[in-house]
């Protein structure tokens, strides 16, 4: 995966959601889906920032890349806008929790705008720790509520999709944890 250009002036702040939900399976760092990386210090971020793996250097959610409002910051919104698939015209909303943000005009207007532009939208949810997430493209399912300009119907359809995804048979990701990021002096603290 190549890194997308980041918005100037925007930082992750206190968000560490990708250090929790994204699996890593590297020689120096392997952690299952949904497990907060052991190198992540709550509220302070990566404790091995200077020597973090290359994957961590290039993976950013789309909130760091495109002009979405501050309300979209993943730890506030409960939604990670995933970067994978976007170059193929698909935006995947990885819904970490059913926050009030899903019922906000901001969420409705933004998703409606994407679909009106011809962008495909997928919803995804995490399963138990150590399993692959569930995901489904929902563009055509959401479209009637968007065409009617009906936020309540839109929210109902989003929730129905999340209910259906929650019934998914979540499969193990097979990642065995390994924390071996090292400095020249030995294992990172
Ligand atoms: S090494 Fe650092 S950036 Fe990478 S997942 Fe762990 S805490 Fe996050
Ligand atoms: S999910 Fe996005 S905002 Fe949050 S830590 Fe990762 S890149 Fe930063």
XYZ file of N, CA, C and O and ligand atoms in Angstrom:
772
model
N 0.837 -1.187 0.000
C 0.000 0.000 0.000
C 0.878 1.245 0.000
O 1.843 1.323 0.727
N 0.554 2.210 -0.834
C 1.304 3.464 -0.828
C 0.602 4.458 0.084
O -0.597 4.391 0.304
N 1.397 5.385 0.571
C 0.858 6.371 1.487
C 0.194 7.496 0.708
O 0.756 8.002 -0.254
N -1.005 7.906 1.130
C -1.682 9.030 0.503
C -1.164 10.322 1.129
O -0.764 10.339 2.298
N -1.152 11.423 0.359
C -0.683 12.687 0.943
C -1.576 13.134 2.089
O -2.800 13.109 1.961
N -0.956 13.533 3.186
C -1.711 13.913 4.378
C -2.107 15.382 4.336
O -1.423 16.202 3.730
N -3.222 15.693 4.995
C -3.640 17.083 5.120
C -2.634 17.830 5.985
O -2.313 17.366 7.090
N -2.146 18.975 5.542
C -1.241 19.739 6.392
C -1.971 20.224 7.644
O -3.148 20.582 7.578
N -1.267 20.180 8.752
C -1.819 20.739 9.983
C -2.745 19.835 10.754
O -3.226 20.207 11.822
N -3.050 18.658 10.218
C -3.934 17.743 10.951
C -3.094 16.645 11.585
O -2.236 16.058 10.923
N -3.324 16.391 12.867
C -2.598 15.330 13.568
C -3.604 14.374 14.198
O -4.795 14.685 14.315
N -3.106 13.220 14.629
C -3.988 12.215 15.227
C -4.495 12.663 16.597
O -5.493 12.130 17.088
N -3.799 13.613 17.240
C -4.205 14.018 18.586
C -4.172 12.814 19.510
O -3.236 12.028 19.481
N -5.222 12.652 20.281
C -5.266 11.522 21.214
C -5.813 10.250 20.614
O -5.997 9.251 21.319
N -6.084 10.250 19.316
C -6.651 9.044 18.689
C -5.570 7.981 18.508
O -4.473 8.276 18.040
N -5.878 6.752 18.893
C -4.965 5.625 18.659
C -5.742 4.448 18.067
O -5.321 3.299 18.194
N -6.883 4.747 17.434
C -7.778 3.666 17.021
C -7.122 2.681 16.058
O -7.341 1.476 16.132
N -6.295 3.199 15.114
C -5.704 2.241 14.158
C -4.662 1.357 14.831
O -4.420 0.241 14.386
N -4.061 1.830 15.927
C -3.100 0.997 16.660
C -3.819 -0.114 17.423
O -3.188 -1.029 17.931
N -5.132 -0.035 17.480
C -5.935 -1.080 18.094
C -6.549 -2.011 17.035
O -6.396 -3.224 17.109
N -7.200 -1.423 16.057
C -8.068 -2.262 15.227
C -7.360 -2.903 14.036
O -7.826 -3.925 13.525
N -6.258 -2.309 13.574
C -5.609 -2.839 12.378
C -4.652 -3.972 12.772
O -3.796 -3.782 13.636
N -4.764 -5.141 12.156
C -3.824 -6.218 12.473
C -2.462 -5.949 11.845
O -2.363 -5.297 10.810
N -1.439 -6.438 12.493
C -0.083 -6.385 11.932
C 0.495 -7.788 11.995
O 0.297 -8.504 12.980
N 1.174 -8.174 10.945
C 1.820 -9.486 10.944
C 3.184 -9.328 10.283
O 3.408 -9.743 9.150
N 4.078 -8.677 11.006
C 5.418 -8.350 10.527
C 6.431 -9.137 11.349
O 6.123 -9.568 12.463
N 7.652 -9.301 10.831
C 8.656 -10.029 11.618
C 8.879 -9.412 12.994
O 9.041 -10.110 13.984
N 8.855 -8.059 13.037
C 9.173 -7.394 14.297
C 7.949 -7.051 15.130
O 8.077 -6.662 16.301
N 6.782 -7.152 14.534
C 5.562 -6.786 15.265
C 4.356 -7.492 14.669
O 3.995 -7.245 13.521
N 3.778 -8.361 15.457
C 2.539 -9.021 15.035
C 1.532 -8.860 16.156
O 1.838 -9.102 17.326
N 0.346 -8.407 15.793
C -0.705 -8.276 16.795
C -2.048 -8.556 16.138
O -2.294 -8.168 14.986
N -2.908 -9.293 16.837
C -4.196 -9.631 16.239
C -5.089 -8.414 16.018
O -4.926 -7.389 16.682
N -6.026 -8.543 15.113
C -7.050 -7.527 14.879
C -7.739 -7.185 16.204
O -8.172 -8.081 16.928
N -7.795 -5.895 16.501
C -8.566 -5.468 17.672
C -7.779 -5.400 18.962
O -8.316 -4.939 19.968
N -6.532 -5.844 18.938
C -5.711 -5.763 20.156
C -4.907 -4.465 20.130
O -4.164 -4.228 19.162
N -5.025 -3.649 21.169
C -4.217 -2.423 21.209
C -2.754 -2.814 21.255
O -2.331 -3.617 22.091
N -1.980 -2.246 20.335
C -0.549 -2.548 20.262
C 0.103 -2.287 21.622
O -0.144 -1.258 22.253
N 0.932 -3.211 22.036
C 1.584 -3.080 23.349
C 2.541 -1.901 23.384
O 2.948 -1.472 24.471
N 2.916 -1.362 22.231
C 3.792 -0.193 22.201
C 3.003 1.114 22.292
O 3.587 2.188 22.302
N 1.680 0.996 22.307
C 0.841 2.187 22.349
C 0.594 2.594 23.801
O 0.131 1.779 24.598
N 0.914 3.833 24.112
C 0.682 4.349 25.455
C -0.586 5.183 25.415
O -0.668 6.147 24.642
N -1.557 4.807 26.211
C -2.853 5.483 26.181
C -2.679 6.988 26.368
O -2.010 7.432 27.301
N -3.245 7.738 25.452
C -3.181 9.193 25.555
C -1.903 9.808 25.019
O -1.829 11.010 24.813
N -0.861 8.984 24.796
C 0.425 9.528 24.349
C 0.845 8.970 22.995
O 1.734 9.514 22.354
N 0.236 7.873 22.572
C 0.557 7.315 21.258
C 1.703 6.324 21.302
O 1.973 5.681 22.325
N 2.424 6.269 20.196
C 3.418 5.209 19.982
C 4.684 5.447 20.818
O 5.323 6.488 20.702
N 5.056 4.451 21.603
C 6.257 4.578 22.443
C 7.526 4.218 21.678
O 8.625 4.388 22.205
N 7.366 3.702 20.447
C 8.544 3.366 19.626
C 8.492 4.163 18.317
O 8.917 3.696 17.263
N 7.950 5.382 18.400
C 7.633 6.165 17.206
C 8.819 6.281 16.250
O 8.678 6.109 15.039
N 10.002 6.545 16.783
C 11.176 6.780 15.923
C 11.594 5.517 15.168
O 12.215 5.617 14.105
N 11.263 4.360 15.702
C 11.702 3.098 15.073
C 10.510 2.209 14.731
O 10.659 1.005 14.546
N 9.318 2.811 14.627
C 8.118 2.015 14.358
C 8.219 1.362 12.979
O 8.919 1.870 12.088
N 7.517 0.233 12.789
C 7.585 -0.462 11.494
C 7.088 0.410 10.336
O 6.282 1.327 10.512
N 7.531 0.058 9.142
C 7.169 0.804 7.947
C 5.645 0.848 7.759
O 5.094 1.877 7.363
N 4.973 -0.254 8.049
C 3.512 -0.282 7.886
C 2.861 0.823 8.715
O 1.911 1.475 8.264
N 3.358 1.025 9.922
C 2.796 2.073 10.785
C 3.095 3.462 10.229
O 2.359 4.418 10.489
N 4.176 3.577 9.487
C 4.555 4.880 8.936
C 3.664 5.299 7.775
O 3.509 6.486 7.496
N 3.099 4.331 7.070
C 2.350 4.676 5.854
C 0.839 4.473 5.987
O 0.090 4.879 5.101
N 0.384 3.826 7.075
C -1.060 3.595 7.216
C -1.697 4.791 7.919
O -1.374 5.096 9.070
N -2.594 5.465 7.229
C -3.369 6.543 7.831
C -4.818 6.400 7.396
O -5.093 6.069 6.235
N -5.728 6.679 8.314
C -7.142 6.701 7.929
C -7.389 7.935 7.066
O -6.579 8.874 7.028
N -8.535 7.955 6.385
C -8.810 9.062 5.458
C -9.105 10.378 6.170
O -9.083 11.430 5.533
N -9.377 10.309 7.477
C -9.552 11.578 8.196
C -8.257 12.379 8.185
O -8.273 13.598 8.271
N -7.125 11.708 8.062
C -5.831 12.394 7.966
C -5.534 12.856 6.536
O -4.533 13.518 6.289
N -6.412 12.504 5.591
C -6.089 12.708 4.173
C -7.070 13.668 3.481
O -6.651 14.476 2.654
N -8.341 13.569 3.806
C -9.339 14.380 3.092
C -10.039 15.322 4.060
O -10.001 15.141 5.283
N -10.692 16.340 3.488
C -11.317 17.397 4.284
C -12.609 16.897 4.914
O -13.703 17.207 4.452
N -12.471 16.111 5.971
C -13.623 15.747 6.790
C -13.545 16.585 8.062
O -12.450 16.899 8.526
N -14.703 16.899 8.641
C -14.696 17.776 9.820
C -14.057 17.063 11.015
O -13.880 15.838 11.026
N -13.747 17.856 12.051
C -13.152 17.292 13.260
C -14.059 16.228 13.888
O -13.569 15.332 14.585
N -15.374 16.358 13.663
C -16.298 15.374 14.238
C -16.004 13.955 13.743
O -16.406 12.980 14.372
N -15.325 13.857 12.599
C -15.019 12.544 12.029
C -13.800 11.884 12.668
O -13.468 10.749 12.341
N -13.081 12.591 13.557
C -11.887 11.942 14.123
C -12.303 10.606 14.736
O -13.243 10.548 15.545
N -11.635 9.529 14.390
C -12.155 8.194 14.703
C -12.449 7.930 16.176
O -13.430 7.251 16.490
N -11.626 8.461 17.078
C -11.921 8.182 18.487
C -13.152 8.940 18.969
O -13.772 8.553 19.959
N -13.519 10.006 18.263
C -14.733 10.745 18.608
C -15.952 10.166 17.888
O -17.019 10.020 18.475
N -15.799 9.882 16.617
C -16.943 9.451 15.797
C -17.252 7.970 15.947
O -18.372 7.526 15.688
N -16.232 7.187 16.322
C -16.419 5.726 16.340
C -16.347 5.127 14.956
O -16.694 3.960 14.761
N -15.910 5.907 13.978
C -15.855 5.455 12.586
C -14.459 5.725 12.020
O -13.985 6.867 12.060
N -13.816 4.686 11.510
C -12.579 4.875 10.746
C -12.941 4.831 9.269
O -13.549 3.861 8.805
N -12.606 5.891 8.546
C -12.752 5.860 7.092
C -11.485 5.217 6.548
O -10.399 5.805 6.607
N -11.630 3.991 6.056
C -10.453 3.206 5.685
C -9.858 3.696 4.356
O -10.592 4.097 3.460
N -8.532 3.617 4.245
C -7.899 4.064 2.996
C -7.944 2.998 1.900
O -7.899 3.343 0.719
N -8.031 1.735 2.294
C -7.976 0.678 1.275
C -9.264 0.690 0.446
O -10.359 0.780 0.985
N -9.100 0.607 -0.859
C -10.246 0.583 -1.772
C -10.583 1.946 -2.344
O -11.276 2.052 -3.349
N -10.070 3.010 -1.725
C -10.503 4.335 -2.149
C -10.014 4.652 -3.565
O -10.720 5.332 -4.334
N -8.860 4.084 -3.935
C -8.365 4.337 -5.294
C -9.218 3.616 -6.341
O -9.151 3.935 -7.525
N -10.034 2.653 -5.896
C -10.978 1.965 -6.799
C -12.383 2.543 -6.689
O -13.346 1.955 -7.205
N -12.524 3.662 -5.976
C -13.826 4.329 -5.891
C -14.740 3.762 -4.822
O -15.956 3.953 -4.882
N -14.168 3.066 -3.836
C -14.976 2.517 -2.740
C -14.478 3.094 -1.419
O -13.279 3.041 -1.126
N -15.396 3.642 -0.653
C -15.056 4.122 0.687
C -15.659 3.162 1.700
O -16.869 2.896 1.674
N -14.806 2.638 2.571
C -15.276 1.716 3.605
C -15.295 2.429 4.948
O -14.271 2.943 5.410
N -16.484 2.450 5.539
C -16.662 3.044 6.862
C -16.608 1.916 7.877
O -17.502 1.063 7.929
N -15.531 1.914 8.652
C -15.305 0.855 9.633
C -15.906 1.343 10.950
O -15.338 2.204 11.629
N -17.084 0.840 11.279
C -17.866 1.355 12.406
C -17.440 0.606 13.677
O -17.802 -0.559 13.872
N -16.673 1.294 14.502
C -16.123 0.671 15.711
C -17.174 0.570 16.802
O -17.133 -0.329 17.631
N -18.085 1.515 16.823
C -19.172 1.478 17.808
C -20.336 2.308 17.273
O -20.157 3.148 16.401
N -21.512 2.066 17.813
C -22.714 2.760 17.341
C -22.845 4.089 18.084
O -23.643 4.225 18.998
N -22.071 5.041 17.654
C -22.036 6.334 18.328
C -23.176 7.223 17.842
O -23.803 6.962 16.805
N -23.393 8.311 18.592
C -24.399 9.304 18.184
C -24.045 9.919 16.836
O -24.915 10.449 16.141
N -22.774 9.881 16.494
C -22.328 10.489 15.232
C -23.060 9.882 14.027
O -23.318 10.572 13.036
N -23.399 8.606 14.118
C -24.092 7.953 12.991
C -25.448 8.601 12.717
O -25.966 8.508 11.599
N -26.013 9.235 13.749
C -27.322 9.883 13.592
C -27.187 11.378 13.282
O -28.190 12.086 13.188
N -25.966 11.838 13.084
C -25.754 13.277 12.901
C -26.008 13.703 11.448
O -25.807 12.925 10.515
N -26.437 14.966 11.265
C -26.557 15.501 9.902
C -25.225 15.423 9.150
O -25.201 15.202 7.937
N -24.125 15.600 9.861
C -22.788 15.549 9.247
C -22.535 14.199 8.579
O -22.054 14.131 7.437
N -22.868 13.127 9.275
C -22.648 11.792 8.727
C -23.558 11.568 7.513
O -23.102 11.124 6.448
N -24.834 11.917 7.673
C -25.784 11.740 6.566
C -25.367 12.536 5.331
O -25.288 11.994 4.213
N -25.047 13.808 5.528
C -24.729 14.670 4.388
C -23.453 14.214 3.675
O -23.373 14.253 2.440
N -22.475 13.775 4.458
C -21.204 13.369 3.845
C -21.384 12.086 3.040
O -20.929 12.002 1.884
N -22.042 11.106 3.617
C -22.232 9.841 2.894
C -23.139 10.071 1.678
O -22.880 9.535 0.586
N -24.177 10.884 1.857
C -25.055 11.205 0.726
C -24.270 11.868 -0.402
O -24.477 11.575 -1.590
N -23.356 12.744 -0.026
C -22.537 13.419 -1.038
C -21.662 12.445 -1.794
O -21.536 12.532 -3.029
N -21.068 11.500 -1.077
C -20.224 10.503 -1.749
C -21.043 9.690 -2.755
O -20.629 9.501 -3.895
N -22.200 9.222 -2.298
C -23.010 8.365 -3.169
C -23.518 9.168 -4.371
O -23.535 8.666 -5.506
N -23.874 10.426 -4.150
C -24.318 11.273 -5.260
C -23.202 11.476 -6.292
O -23.472 11.651 -7.487
N -21.951 11.431 -5.831
C -20.801 11.586 -6.741
C -20.445 10.294 -7.456
O -19.499 10.263 -8.244
N -21.158 9.201 -7.114
C -20.864 7.929 -7.777
C -19.864 7.063 -7.033
O -19.388 6.054 -7.570
N -19.529 7.455 -5.802
C -18.605 6.656 -4.992
C -19.396 5.518 -4.337
O -20.512 5.727 -3.859
N -18.810 4.329 -4.336
C -19.409 3.205 -3.635
C -19.091 3.324 -2.153
O -17.987 3.752 -1.781
N -20.047 2.936 -1.316
C -19.846 2.994 0.133
C -20.049 1.605 0.720
O -21.035 0.921 0.404
N -19.109 1.193 1.562
C -19.223 -0.079 2.280
C -19.251 0.206 3.773
O -18.655 1.171 4.247
N -19.972 -0.641 4.497
C -19.929 -0.608 5.959
C -19.174 -1.834 6.437
O -19.282 -2.920 5.836
N -18.432 -1.667 7.504
C -17.658 -2.771 8.048
C -17.693 -2.670 9.563
O -17.802 -1.562 10.117
N -17.646 -3.809 10.234
C -17.578 -3.792 11.706
C -16.529 -4.799 12.163
O -16.296 -5.821 11.511
N -15.885 -4.498 13.300
C -14.952 -5.477 13.853
C -15.717 -6.623 14.502
O -16.841 -6.446 14.974
N -15.085 -7.785 14.528
C -15.618 -8.903 15.294
C -14.874 -8.994 16.617
O -14.227 -8.031 17.043
N -14.917 -10.158 17.265
C -14.124 -10.334 18.479
C -12.637 -10.147 18.175
O -12.199 -10.293 17.018
N -11.845 -9.829 19.199
C -10.395 -9.668 19.018
C -9.826 -10.930 18.360
O -10.173 -12.056 18.728
N -8.988 -10.714 17.341
C -8.354 -11.845 16.672
C -9.164 -12.431 15.526
O -8.847 -13.518 15.050
N -10.171 -11.690 15.060
C -10.939 -12.152 13.897
C -10.970 -11.055 12.834
O -10.858 -9.867 13.142
N -11.160 -11.501 11.584
C -11.318 -10.547 10.491
C -12.644 -9.798 10.645
O -13.631 -10.358 11.128
N -12.696 -8.539 10.208
C -13.958 -7.802 10.265
C -14.964 -8.309 9.225
O -14.603 -9.050 8.316
N -16.211 -7.886 9.397
C -17.248 -8.130 8.388
C -17.422 -6.857 7.578
O -17.242 -5.748 8.098
N -17.794 -7.014 6.307
C -17.886 -5.840 5.427
C -18.907 -6.116 4.337
O -19.002 -7.246 3.835
N -19.663 -5.108 3.949
C -20.595 -5.230 2.836
C -20.737 -3.881 2.135
O -20.792 -2.838 2.802
N -20.786 -3.889 0.808
C -21.077 -2.669 0.042
C -22.571 -2.383 0.175
O -23.400 -3.271 -0.036
N -22.919 -1.159 0.570
C -24.309 -0.826 0.892
C -24.837 0.352 0.063
O -25.895 0.899 0.378
N -24.146 0.710 -0.981
C -24.528 1.885 -1.772
C -25.993 1.821 -2.202
O -26.765 2.764 -1.961
N -26.370 0.729 -2.854
C -27.738 0.650 -3.383
C -28.778 0.527 -2.272
O -29.931 0.947 -2.440
N -28.372 -0.048 -1.151
C -29.272 -0.186 0.011
C -29.561 1.178 0.634
O -30.689 1.467 1.039
N -28.545 2.047 0.665
C -28.712 3.370 1.277
C -29.333 4.389 0.313
O -29.936 5.381 0.741
N -29.200 4.129 -0.991
C -29.556 5.133 -1.995
C -30.999 5.651 -1.889
O -31.223 6.875 -1.990
N -32.022 4.779 -1.667
C -33.396 5.320 -1.617
C -33.574 6.381 -0.530
O -34.237 7.405 -0.750
N -32.980 6.140 0.642
C -33.120 7.113 1.732
C -32.408 8.421 1.384
O -32.862 9.511 1.756
N -31.312 8.299 0.655
C -30.569 9.495 0.253
C -31.351 10.267 -0.811
O -31.485 11.494 -0.750
N -31.894 9.544 -1.772
C -32.661 10.212 -2.836
C -33.914 10.888 -2.275
O -34.359 11.909 -2.795
N -34.474 10.300 -1.190
C -35.635 10.924 -0.542
C -35.225 12.049 0.400
O -36.094 12.710 0.986
N -33.907 12.210 0.621
C -33.443 13.231 1.579
C -33.969 12.955 2.976
O -34.344 13.895 3.687
N -33.959 11.675 3.371
C -34.614 11.254 4.610
C -33.570 10.702 5.588
O -33.254 9.505 5.569
N -33.025 11.549 6.493
C -31.991 11.088 7.420
C -32.448 9.962 8.333
O -31.652 9.079 8.678
N -33.715 9.975 8.741
C -34.202 8.925 9.648
C -34.199 7.576 8.940
O -33.784 6.551 9.509
N -34.656 7.562 7.698
C -34.656 6.304 6.928
C -33.224 5.855 6.647
O -32.913 4.654 6.670
N -32.358 6.816 6.400
C -30.938 6.505 6.175
C -30.350 5.830 7.412
O -29.698 4.776 7.323
N -30.589 6.424 8.589
C -30.049 5.853 9.831
C -30.613 4.447 10.058
O -29.879 3.533 10.457
N -31.890 4.278 9.783
C -32.508 2.956 9.968
C -31.836 1.931 9.066
O -31.581 0.782 9.473
N -31.514 2.331 7.854
C -30.849 1.405 6.917
C -29.411 1.119 7.349
O -28.928 -0.005 7.210
N -28.730 2.128 7.859
C -27.375 1.896 8.378
C -27.436 0.881 9.518
O -26.654 -0.081 9.576
N -28.392 1.085 10.438
C -28.488 0.190 11.600
C -28.861 -1.232 11.184
O -28.343 -2.210 11.734
N -29.758 -1.338 10.195
C -30.105 -2.683 9.692
C -28.873 -3.362 9.130
O -28.641 -4.558 9.336
N -28.047 -2.612 8.406
C -26.821 -3.173 7.837
C -25.878 -3.632 8.945
O -25.289 -4.712 8.869
N -25.748 -2.811 9.990
C -24.844 -3.168 11.090
C -25.359 -4.404 11.825
O -24.577 -5.275 12.230
N -26.689 -4.498 11.977
C -27.273 -5.695 12.611
C -26.948 -6.941 11.790
O -26.606 -7.995 12.338
N -27.077 -6.825 10.479
C -26.805 -7.974 9.608
C -25.326 -8.348 9.668
O -24.976 -9.536 9.775
N -24.450 -7.353 9.640
C -23.012 -7.623 9.720
C -22.652 -8.293 11.051
O -21.759 -9.150 11.106
N -23.359 -7.925 12.120
C -23.052 -8.490 13.444
C -23.349 -9.987 13.499
O -22.830 -10.695 14.370
N -24.203 -10.460 12.579
C -24.508 -11.899 12.546
C -23.470 -12.691 11.765
O -23.566 -13.911 11.649
N -22.478 -12.000 11.249
C -21.428 -12.630 10.442
C -20.677 -13.692 11.244
O -20.500 -13.563 12.459
N -20.252 -14.736 10.562
C -19.436 -15.776 11.189
C -17.971 -15.313 11.118
O -17.272 -15.578 10.147
N -17.535 -14.614 12.139
C -16.201 -13.988 12.125
C -15.109 -15.054 12.176
O -15.139 -15.925 13.038
N -14.178 -14.949 11.260
C -13.128 -15.963 11.135
C -11.829 -15.502 11.790
O -11.463 -14.322 11.700
N -11.099 -16.412 12.437
C -9.836 -16.032 13.081
C -8.847 -15.470 12.070
O -8.759 -15.957 10.938
N -8.101 -14.448 12.499
C -7.102 -13.879 11.578
C -5.780 -14.640 11.644
O -4.890 -14.419 10.812
N -5.631 -15.525 12.627
C -4.452 -16.385 12.685
C -3.164 -15.685 13.074
O -2.081 -16.256 12.937
N -3.273 -14.439 13.586
C -2.062 -13.699 13.943
C -1.657 -14.035 15.382
O -2.459 -13.878 16.304
N -0.427 -14.511 15.538
C 0.108 -14.762 16.882
C 0.931 -13.556 17.304
O 1.800 -13.098 16.559
N 0.665 -13.029 18.482
C 1.317 -11.767 18.887
C 2.824 -11.934 19.054
O 3.314 -12.944 19.569
N 3.532 -10.910 18.601
C 4.996 -10.889 18.684
C 5.428 -9.419 18.743
O 5.161 -8.654 17.828
N 6.026 -9.042 19.840
C 6.460 -7.658 20.013
C 7.974 -7.654 20.083
O 8.558 -7.965 21.127
N 8.635 -7.355 18.978
C 10.088 -7.466 18.898
C 10.714 -6.296 18.145
O 11.752 -6.439 17.519
N 10.031 -5.119 18.184
C 10.654 -3.917 17.612
C 11.884 -3.599 18.450
O 11.796 -3.505 19.676
N 13.050 -3.498 17.805
C 14.280 -3.321 18.577
C 15.026 -2.060 18.177
O 15.010 -1.636 17.020
N 15.682 -1.494 19.143
C 16.658 -0.441 18.890
C 18.012 -1.126 18.749
O 18.134 -2.332 18.964
N 19.043 -0.361 18.416
C 20.381 -0.943 18.340
C 20.828 -1.473 19.694
O 21.677 -2.340 19.803
N 20.200 -0.946 20.759
C 20.609 -1.349 22.096
C 19.815 -2.545 22.614
O 20.086 -3.034 23.700
N 18.831 -3.002 21.814
C 18.040 -4.147 22.277
C 16.566 -3.856 22.146
O 16.171 -2.891 21.495
N 15.725 -4.700 22.774
C 14.274 -4.551 22.641
C 13.804 -3.182 23.074
O 14.337 -2.603 24.022
N 12.823 -2.660 22.323
C 12.265 -1.357 22.681
C 11.548 -1.457 24.009
O 11.018 -2.499 24.371
N 11.541 -0.363 24.753
C 10.865 -0.370 26.058
C 9.374 -0.510 25.863
O 8.846 -0.042 24.866
S 4.258 0.285 16.697
Fe 3.460 2.277 17.275
S 2.397 3.090 15.443
Fe 2.690 0.843 15.175
S 0.780 -0.097 15.939
Fe 2.252 -0.067 17.659
S 1.804 1.854 18.768
Fe 0.849 2.011 16.723
S -7.294 6.075 13.102
Fe -6.611 7.873 11.906
S -6.644 9.626 13.354
Fe -6.723 7.713 14.546
S -4.570 7.276 15.079
Fe -5.030 6.147 13.168
S -4.444 7.524 11.501
Fe -4.580 8.760 13.374
